[in-house]
PDB file of C-alpha atoms in Angstrom:
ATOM      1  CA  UNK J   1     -63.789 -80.183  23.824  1.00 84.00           C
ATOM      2  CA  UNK J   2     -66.556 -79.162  21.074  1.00 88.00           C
ATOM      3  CA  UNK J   3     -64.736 -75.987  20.213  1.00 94.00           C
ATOM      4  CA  UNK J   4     -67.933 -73.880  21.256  1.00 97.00           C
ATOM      5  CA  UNK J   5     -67.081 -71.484  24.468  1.00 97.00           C
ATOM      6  CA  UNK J   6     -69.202 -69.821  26.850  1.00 98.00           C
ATOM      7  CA  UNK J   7     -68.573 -67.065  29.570  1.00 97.00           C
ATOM      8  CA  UNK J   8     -68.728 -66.952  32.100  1.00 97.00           C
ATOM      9  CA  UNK J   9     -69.525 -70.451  33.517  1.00 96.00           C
ATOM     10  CA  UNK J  10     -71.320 -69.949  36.491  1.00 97.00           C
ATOM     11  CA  UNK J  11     -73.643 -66.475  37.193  1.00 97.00           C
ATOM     12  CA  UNK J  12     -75.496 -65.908  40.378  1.00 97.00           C
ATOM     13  CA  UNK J  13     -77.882 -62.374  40.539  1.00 97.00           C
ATOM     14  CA  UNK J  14     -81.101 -61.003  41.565  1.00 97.00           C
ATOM     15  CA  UNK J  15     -84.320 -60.936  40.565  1.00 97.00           C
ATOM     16  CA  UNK J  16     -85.037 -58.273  38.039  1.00 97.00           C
ATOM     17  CA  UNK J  17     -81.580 -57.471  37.140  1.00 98.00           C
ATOM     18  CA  UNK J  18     -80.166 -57.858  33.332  1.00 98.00           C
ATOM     19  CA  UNK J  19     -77.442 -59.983  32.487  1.00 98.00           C
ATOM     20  CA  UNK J  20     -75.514 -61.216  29.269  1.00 98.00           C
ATOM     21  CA  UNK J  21     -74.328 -64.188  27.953  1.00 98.00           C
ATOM     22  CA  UNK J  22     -71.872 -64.913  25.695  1.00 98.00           C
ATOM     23  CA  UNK J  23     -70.981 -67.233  23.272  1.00 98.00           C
ATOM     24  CA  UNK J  24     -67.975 -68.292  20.310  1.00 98.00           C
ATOM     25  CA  UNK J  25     -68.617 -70.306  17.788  1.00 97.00           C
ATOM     26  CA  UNK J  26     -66.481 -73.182  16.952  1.00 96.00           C
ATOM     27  CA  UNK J  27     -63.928 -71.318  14.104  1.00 94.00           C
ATOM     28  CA  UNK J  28     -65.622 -71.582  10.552  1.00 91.00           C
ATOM     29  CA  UNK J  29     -69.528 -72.051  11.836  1.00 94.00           C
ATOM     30  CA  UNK J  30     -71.879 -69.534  10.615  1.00 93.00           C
ATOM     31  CA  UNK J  31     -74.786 -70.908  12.522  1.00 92.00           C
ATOM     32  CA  UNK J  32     -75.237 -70.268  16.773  1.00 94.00           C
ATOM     33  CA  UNK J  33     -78.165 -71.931  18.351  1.00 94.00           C
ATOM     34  CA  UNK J  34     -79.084 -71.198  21.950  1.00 96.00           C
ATOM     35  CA  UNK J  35     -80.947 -73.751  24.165  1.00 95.00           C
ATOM     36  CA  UNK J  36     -82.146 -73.396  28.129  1.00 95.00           C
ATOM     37  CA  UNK J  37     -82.123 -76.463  30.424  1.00 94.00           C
ATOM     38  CA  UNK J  38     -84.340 -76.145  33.690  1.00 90.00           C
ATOM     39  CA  UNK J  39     -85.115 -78.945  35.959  1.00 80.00           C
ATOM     40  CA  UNK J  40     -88.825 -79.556  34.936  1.00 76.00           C
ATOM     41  CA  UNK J  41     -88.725 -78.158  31.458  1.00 76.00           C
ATOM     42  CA  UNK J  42     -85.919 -80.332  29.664  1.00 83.00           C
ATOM     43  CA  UNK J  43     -83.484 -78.854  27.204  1.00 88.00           C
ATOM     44  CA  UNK J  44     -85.577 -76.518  25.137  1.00 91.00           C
ATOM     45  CA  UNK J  45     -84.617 -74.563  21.927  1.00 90.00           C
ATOM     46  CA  UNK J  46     -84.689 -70.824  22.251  1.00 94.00           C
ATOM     47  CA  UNK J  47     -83.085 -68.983  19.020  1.00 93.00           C
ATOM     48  CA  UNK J  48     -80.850 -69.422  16.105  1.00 91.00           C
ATOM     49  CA  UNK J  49     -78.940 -67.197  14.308  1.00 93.00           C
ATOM     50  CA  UNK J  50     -77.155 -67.490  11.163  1.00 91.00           C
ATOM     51  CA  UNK J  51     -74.285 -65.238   9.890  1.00 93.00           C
ATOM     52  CA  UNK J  52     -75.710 -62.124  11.777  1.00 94.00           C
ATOM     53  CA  UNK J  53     -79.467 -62.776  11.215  1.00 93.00           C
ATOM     54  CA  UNK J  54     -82.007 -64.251  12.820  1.00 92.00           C
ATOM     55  CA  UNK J  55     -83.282 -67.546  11.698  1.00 89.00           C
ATOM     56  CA  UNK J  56     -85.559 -69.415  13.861  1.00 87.00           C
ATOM     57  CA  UNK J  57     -87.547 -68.334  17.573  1.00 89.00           C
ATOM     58  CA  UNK J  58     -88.548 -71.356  19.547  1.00 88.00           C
ATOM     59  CA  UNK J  59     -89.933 -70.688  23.040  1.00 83.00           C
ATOM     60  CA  UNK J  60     -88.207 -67.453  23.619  1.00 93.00           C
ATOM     61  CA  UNK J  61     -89.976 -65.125  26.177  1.00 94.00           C
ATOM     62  CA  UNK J  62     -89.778 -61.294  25.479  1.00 95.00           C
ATOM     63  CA  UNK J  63     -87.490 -60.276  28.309  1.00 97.00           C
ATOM     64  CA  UNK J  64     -84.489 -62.668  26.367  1.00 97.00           C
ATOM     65  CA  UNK J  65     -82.994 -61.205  23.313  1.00 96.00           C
ATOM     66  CA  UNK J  66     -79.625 -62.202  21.400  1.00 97.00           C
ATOM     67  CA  UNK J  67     -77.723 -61.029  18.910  1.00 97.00           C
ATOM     68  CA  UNK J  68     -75.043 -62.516  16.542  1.00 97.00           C
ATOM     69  CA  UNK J  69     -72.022 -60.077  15.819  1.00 97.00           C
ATOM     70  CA  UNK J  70     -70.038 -59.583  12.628  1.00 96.00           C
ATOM     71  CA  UNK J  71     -67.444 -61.753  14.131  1.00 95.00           C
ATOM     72  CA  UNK J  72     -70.018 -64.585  14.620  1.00 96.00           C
ATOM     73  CA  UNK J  73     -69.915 -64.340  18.630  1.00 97.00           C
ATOM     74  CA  UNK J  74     -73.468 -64.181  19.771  1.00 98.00           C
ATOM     75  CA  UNK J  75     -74.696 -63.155  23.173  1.00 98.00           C
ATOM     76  CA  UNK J  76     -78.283 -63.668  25.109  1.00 98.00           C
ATOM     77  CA  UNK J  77     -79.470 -60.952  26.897  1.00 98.00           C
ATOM     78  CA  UNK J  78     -81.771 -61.645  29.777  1.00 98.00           C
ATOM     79  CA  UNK J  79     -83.553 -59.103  31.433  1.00 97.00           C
ATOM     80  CA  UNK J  80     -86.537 -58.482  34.042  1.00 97.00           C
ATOM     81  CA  UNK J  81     -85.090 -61.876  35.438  1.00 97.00           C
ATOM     82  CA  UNK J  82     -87.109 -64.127  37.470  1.00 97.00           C
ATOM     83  CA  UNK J  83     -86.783 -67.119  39.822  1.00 96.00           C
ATOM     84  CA  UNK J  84     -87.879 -69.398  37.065  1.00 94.00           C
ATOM     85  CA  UNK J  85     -84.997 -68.108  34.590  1.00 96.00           C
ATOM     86  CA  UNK J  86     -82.744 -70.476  36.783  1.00 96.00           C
ATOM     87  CA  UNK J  87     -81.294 -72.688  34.045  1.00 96.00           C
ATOM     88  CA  UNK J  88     -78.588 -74.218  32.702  1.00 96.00           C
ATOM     89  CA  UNK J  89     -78.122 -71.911  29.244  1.00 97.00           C
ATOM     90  CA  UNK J  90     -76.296 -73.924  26.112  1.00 97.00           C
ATOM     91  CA  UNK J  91     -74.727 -72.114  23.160  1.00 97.00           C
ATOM     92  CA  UNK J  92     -74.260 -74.674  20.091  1.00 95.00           C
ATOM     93  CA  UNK J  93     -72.700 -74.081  16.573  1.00 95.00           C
ATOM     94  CA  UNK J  94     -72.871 -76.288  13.569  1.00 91.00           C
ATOM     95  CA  UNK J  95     -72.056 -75.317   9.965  1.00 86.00           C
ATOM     96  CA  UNK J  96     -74.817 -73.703   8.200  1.00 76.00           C
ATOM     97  CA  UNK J  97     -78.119 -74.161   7.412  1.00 69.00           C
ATOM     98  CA  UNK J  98     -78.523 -78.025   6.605  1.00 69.00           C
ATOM     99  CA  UNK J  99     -80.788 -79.776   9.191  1.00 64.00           C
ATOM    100  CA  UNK J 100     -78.374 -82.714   8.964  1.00 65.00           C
ATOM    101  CA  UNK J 101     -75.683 -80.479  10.208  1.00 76.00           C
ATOM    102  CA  UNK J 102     -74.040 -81.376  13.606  1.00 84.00           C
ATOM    103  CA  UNK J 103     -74.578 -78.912  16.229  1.00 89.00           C
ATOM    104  CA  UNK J 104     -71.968 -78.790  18.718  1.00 93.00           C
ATOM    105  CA  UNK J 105     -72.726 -77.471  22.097  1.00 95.00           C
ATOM    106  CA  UNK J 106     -70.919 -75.677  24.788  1.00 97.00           C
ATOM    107  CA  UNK J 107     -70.329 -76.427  28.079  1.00 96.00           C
ATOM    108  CA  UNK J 108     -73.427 -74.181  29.357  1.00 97.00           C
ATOM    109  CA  UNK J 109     -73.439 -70.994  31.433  1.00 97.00           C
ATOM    110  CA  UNK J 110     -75.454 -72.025  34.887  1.00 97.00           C
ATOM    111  CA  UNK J 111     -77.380 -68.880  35.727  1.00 97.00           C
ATOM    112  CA  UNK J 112     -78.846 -68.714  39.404  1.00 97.00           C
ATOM    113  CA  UNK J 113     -81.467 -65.896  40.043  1.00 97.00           C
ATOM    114  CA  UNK J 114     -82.098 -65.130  43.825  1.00 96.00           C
TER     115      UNK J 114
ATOM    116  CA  UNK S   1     -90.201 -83.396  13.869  1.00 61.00           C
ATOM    117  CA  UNK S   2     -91.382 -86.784  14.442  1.00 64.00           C
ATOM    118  CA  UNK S   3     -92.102 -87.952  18.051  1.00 85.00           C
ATOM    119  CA  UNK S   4     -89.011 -91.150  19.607  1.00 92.00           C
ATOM    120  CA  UNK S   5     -90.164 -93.110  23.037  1.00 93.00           C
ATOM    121  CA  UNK S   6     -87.149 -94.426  24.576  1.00 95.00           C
ATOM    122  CA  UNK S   7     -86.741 -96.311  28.505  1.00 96.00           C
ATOM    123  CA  UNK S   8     -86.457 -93.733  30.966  1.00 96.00           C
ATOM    124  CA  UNK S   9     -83.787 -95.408  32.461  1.00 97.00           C
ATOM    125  CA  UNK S  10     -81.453 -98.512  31.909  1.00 97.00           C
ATOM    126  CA  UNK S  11     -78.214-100.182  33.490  1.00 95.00           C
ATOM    127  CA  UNK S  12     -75.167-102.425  32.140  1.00 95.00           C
ATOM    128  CA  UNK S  13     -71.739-103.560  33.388  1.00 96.00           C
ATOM    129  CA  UNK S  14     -68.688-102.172  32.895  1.00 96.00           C
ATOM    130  CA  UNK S  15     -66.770-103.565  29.835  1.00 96.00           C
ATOM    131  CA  UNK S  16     -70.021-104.849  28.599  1.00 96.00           C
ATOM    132  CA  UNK S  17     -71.915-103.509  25.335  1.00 97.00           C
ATOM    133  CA  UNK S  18     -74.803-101.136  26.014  1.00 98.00           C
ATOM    134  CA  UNK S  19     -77.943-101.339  23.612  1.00 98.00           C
ATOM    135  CA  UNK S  20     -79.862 -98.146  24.119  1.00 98.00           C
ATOM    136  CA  UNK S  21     -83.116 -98.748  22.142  1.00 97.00           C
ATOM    137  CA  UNK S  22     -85.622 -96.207  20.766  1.00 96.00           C
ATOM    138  CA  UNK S  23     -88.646 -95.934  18.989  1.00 95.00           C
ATOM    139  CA  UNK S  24     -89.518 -93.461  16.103  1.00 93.00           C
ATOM    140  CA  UNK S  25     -92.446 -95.424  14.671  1.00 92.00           C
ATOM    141  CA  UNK S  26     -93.830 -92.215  12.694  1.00 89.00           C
ATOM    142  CA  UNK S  27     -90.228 -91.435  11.068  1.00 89.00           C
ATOM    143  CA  UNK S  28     -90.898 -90.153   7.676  1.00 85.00           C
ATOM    144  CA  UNK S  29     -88.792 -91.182   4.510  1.00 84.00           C
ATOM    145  CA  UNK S  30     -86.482 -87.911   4.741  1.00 82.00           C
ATOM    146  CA  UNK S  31     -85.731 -87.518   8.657  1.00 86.00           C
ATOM    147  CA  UNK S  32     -82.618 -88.837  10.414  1.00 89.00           C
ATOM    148  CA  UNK S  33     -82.358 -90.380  13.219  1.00 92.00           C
ATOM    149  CA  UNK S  34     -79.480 -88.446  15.640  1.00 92.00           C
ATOM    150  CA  UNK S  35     -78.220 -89.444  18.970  1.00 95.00           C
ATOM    151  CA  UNK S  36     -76.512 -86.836  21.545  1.00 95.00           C
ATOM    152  CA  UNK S  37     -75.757 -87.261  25.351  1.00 96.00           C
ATOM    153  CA  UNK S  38     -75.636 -85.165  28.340  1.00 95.00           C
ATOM    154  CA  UNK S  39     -73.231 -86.012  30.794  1.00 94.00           C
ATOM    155  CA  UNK S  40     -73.949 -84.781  34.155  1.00 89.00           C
ATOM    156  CA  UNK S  41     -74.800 -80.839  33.072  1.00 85.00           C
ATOM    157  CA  UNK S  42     -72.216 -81.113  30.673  1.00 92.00           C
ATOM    158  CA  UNK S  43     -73.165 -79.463  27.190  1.00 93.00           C
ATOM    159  CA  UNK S  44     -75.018 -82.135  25.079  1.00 93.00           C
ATOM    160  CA  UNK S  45     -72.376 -83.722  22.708  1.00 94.00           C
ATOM    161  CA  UNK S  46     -72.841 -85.624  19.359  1.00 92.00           C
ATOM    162  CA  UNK S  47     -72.579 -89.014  19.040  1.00 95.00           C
ATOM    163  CA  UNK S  48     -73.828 -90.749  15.424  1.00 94.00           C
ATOM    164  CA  UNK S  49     -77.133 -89.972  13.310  1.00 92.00           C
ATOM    165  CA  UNK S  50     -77.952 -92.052  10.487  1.00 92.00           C
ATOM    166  CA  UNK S  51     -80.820 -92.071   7.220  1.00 91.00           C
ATOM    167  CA  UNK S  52     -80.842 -95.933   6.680  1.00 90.00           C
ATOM    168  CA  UNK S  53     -77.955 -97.807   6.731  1.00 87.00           C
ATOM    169  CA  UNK S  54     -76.376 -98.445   9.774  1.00 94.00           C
ATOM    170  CA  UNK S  55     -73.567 -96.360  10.565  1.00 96.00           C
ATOM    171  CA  UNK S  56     -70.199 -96.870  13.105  1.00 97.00           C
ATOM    172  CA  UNK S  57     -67.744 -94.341  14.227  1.00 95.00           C
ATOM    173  CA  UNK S  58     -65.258 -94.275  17.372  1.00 95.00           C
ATOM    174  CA  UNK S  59     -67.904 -93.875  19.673  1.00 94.00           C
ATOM    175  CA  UNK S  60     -70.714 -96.330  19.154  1.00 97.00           C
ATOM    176  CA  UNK S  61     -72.654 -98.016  16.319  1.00 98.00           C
ATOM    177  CA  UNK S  62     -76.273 -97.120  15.170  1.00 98.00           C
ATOM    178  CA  UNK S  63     -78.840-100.137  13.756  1.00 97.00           C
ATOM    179  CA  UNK S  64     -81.434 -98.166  12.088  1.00 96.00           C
ATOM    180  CA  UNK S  65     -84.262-101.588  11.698  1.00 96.00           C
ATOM    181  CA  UNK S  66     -85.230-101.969   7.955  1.00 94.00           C
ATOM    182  CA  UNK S  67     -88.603-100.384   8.213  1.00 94.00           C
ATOM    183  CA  UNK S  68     -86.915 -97.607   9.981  1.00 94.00           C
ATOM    184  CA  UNK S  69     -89.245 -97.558  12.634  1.00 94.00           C
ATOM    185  CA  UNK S  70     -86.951 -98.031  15.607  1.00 95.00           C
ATOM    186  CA  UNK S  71     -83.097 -98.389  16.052  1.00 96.00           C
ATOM    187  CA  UNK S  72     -80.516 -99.041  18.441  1.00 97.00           C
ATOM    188  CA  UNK S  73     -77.709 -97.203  19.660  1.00 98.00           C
ATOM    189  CA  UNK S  74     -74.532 -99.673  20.554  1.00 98.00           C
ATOM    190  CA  UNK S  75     -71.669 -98.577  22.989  1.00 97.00           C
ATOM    191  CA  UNK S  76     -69.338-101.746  22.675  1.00 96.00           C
ATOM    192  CA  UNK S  77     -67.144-101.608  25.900  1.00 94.00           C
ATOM    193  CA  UNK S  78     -69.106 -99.786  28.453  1.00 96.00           C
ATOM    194  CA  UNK S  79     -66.937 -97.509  30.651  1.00 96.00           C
ATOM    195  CA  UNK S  80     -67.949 -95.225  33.701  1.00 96.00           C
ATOM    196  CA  UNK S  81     -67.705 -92.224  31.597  1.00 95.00           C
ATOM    197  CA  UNK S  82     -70.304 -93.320  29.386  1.00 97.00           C
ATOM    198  CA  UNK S  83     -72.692 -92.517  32.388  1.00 97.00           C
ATOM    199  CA  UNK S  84     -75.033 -89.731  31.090  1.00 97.00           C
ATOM    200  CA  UNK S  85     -78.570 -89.257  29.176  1.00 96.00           C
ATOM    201  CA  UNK S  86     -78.727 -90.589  25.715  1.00 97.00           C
ATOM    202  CA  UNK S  87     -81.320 -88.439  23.443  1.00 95.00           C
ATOM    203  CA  UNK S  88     -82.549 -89.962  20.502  1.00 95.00           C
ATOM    204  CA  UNK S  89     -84.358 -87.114  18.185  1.00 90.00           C
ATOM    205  CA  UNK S  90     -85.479 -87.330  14.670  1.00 87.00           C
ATOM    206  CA  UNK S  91     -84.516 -84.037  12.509  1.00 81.00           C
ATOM    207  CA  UNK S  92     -86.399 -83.743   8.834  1.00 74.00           C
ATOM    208  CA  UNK S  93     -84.051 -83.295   6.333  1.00 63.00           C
ATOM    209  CA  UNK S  94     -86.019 -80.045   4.329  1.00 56.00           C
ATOM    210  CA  UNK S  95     -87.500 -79.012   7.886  1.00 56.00           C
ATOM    211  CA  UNK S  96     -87.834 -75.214   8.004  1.00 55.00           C
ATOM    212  CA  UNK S  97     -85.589 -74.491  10.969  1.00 58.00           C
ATOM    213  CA  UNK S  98     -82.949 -76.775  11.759  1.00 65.00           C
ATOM    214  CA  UNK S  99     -83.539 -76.203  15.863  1.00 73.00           C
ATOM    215  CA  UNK S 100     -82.989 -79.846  17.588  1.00 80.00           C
ATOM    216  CA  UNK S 101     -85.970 -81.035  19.753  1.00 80.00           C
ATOM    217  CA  UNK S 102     -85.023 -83.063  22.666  1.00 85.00           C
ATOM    218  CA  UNK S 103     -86.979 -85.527  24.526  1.00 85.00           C
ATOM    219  CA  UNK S 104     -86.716 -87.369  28.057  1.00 88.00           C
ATOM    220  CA  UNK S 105     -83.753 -89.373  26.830  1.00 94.00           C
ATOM    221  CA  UNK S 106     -82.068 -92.848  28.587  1.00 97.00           C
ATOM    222  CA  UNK S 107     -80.354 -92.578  31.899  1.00 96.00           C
ATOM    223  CA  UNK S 108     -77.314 -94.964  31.285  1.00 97.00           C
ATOM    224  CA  UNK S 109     -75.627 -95.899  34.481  1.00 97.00           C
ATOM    225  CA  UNK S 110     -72.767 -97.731  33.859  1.00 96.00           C
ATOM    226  CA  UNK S 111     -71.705-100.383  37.037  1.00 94.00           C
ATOM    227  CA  UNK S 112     -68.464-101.205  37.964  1.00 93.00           C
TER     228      UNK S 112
END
């Protein structure tokens, strides 16, 4: 168990419909990262945020947004979804800042868009 | 970031040691090398990163080679559970964002 939790687990909608997902930082971390896994695109980095603000955008399409609260939860909001947002979505935590930080990871939210 | 090459795939028995090699031939002087692996859609979980000098905790042992161009990642007793997909990725030290970049990885399958 990394300490990182994500609701819910499992998420099954509709094409063009919005949905959220949440995740809790292991106790003390300051830093959230969120990744999305789909078949033919590997694990890819999407956003970090660090102690409310946003730090770093990786391949994040305009429909997704998150948001890190004042008690460090973040969520990802994904909206306008399409077949292809079928992924396995990964919240991870780690420290701070330092690149040689561990970043712990979740154990995913598996969204399903029909 | 810079770029690893590791086997798509590789095999070893039970109780035996696995030796998961990879290749980072363009490392630069202030990057670590980190392994992670991803056991069946599990979330990604740490395993050992290392600068130069080879490092051992519970889980497995890292041999960074002296021109730090490749290394090895050593589980000593192979068990079923270590069945998954071992990343190797190279993170800069003073890199701007400290997002991880994951490649292809190793398919360990562990045989009985």
């Amino acid at each position: 168990d990394s300490g990182v939790t994500q609701t819910p687990k499992h998420l099954i909608t509709a094409t063009g419909q919005r949905v959220t997902l949440r995740c809790s930082p292991r106790s003390g971390d300051l830093s959230v990262y969120w990744y999305q896994q789909s078949l033919d695109q590997g694990l890819q980095f999407l956003i970090q945020y660090y102690n409310g603000e946003e730090r770093a955008k990786g391949n994040i399409l305009e429909r997704f947004s998150a948001q890190q609260f004042p008690d460090l939860h973040s969520e990802l909001n994904l909206s306008s979804l399409e077949l292809g947002d079928s992924a396995l979505y990964f919240c991870a935590s780690s420290t701070g800042l330092a690149v040689q930080e561990t970043q712990y990871f979740g154990p995913g939210t598996r969204l399903l868009v029909l | 970031d810079a770029k690893t090459t590791q086997p798509p795939s590789m095999d070893c028995a039970e109780g035996r040691a696995a030796n998961l090699p990879c290749n980072h031939s363009t490392i630069s002087g202030n990057e670590y090398v980190y392994w992670y692996r991803q056991i069946h859609s599990q979330g990604p979980q740490y395993i050992i990163h290392g600068l130069k000098n080879n490092e051992t905790n519970e889980m497995a042992s890292l041999i960074i080679t002296e021109d730090r161009k490749s290394s090895t990642l050593i589980l000593p007793h192979a068990t079923l559970r270590d069945t998954a997909v071992y990343y190797c990725i190279v993170r800069a030290l003073y890199s701007s964002a400290s997002k991880i970049i994951f490649g292809s990885g190793t398919r360990l399958s562990i045989r009985p």
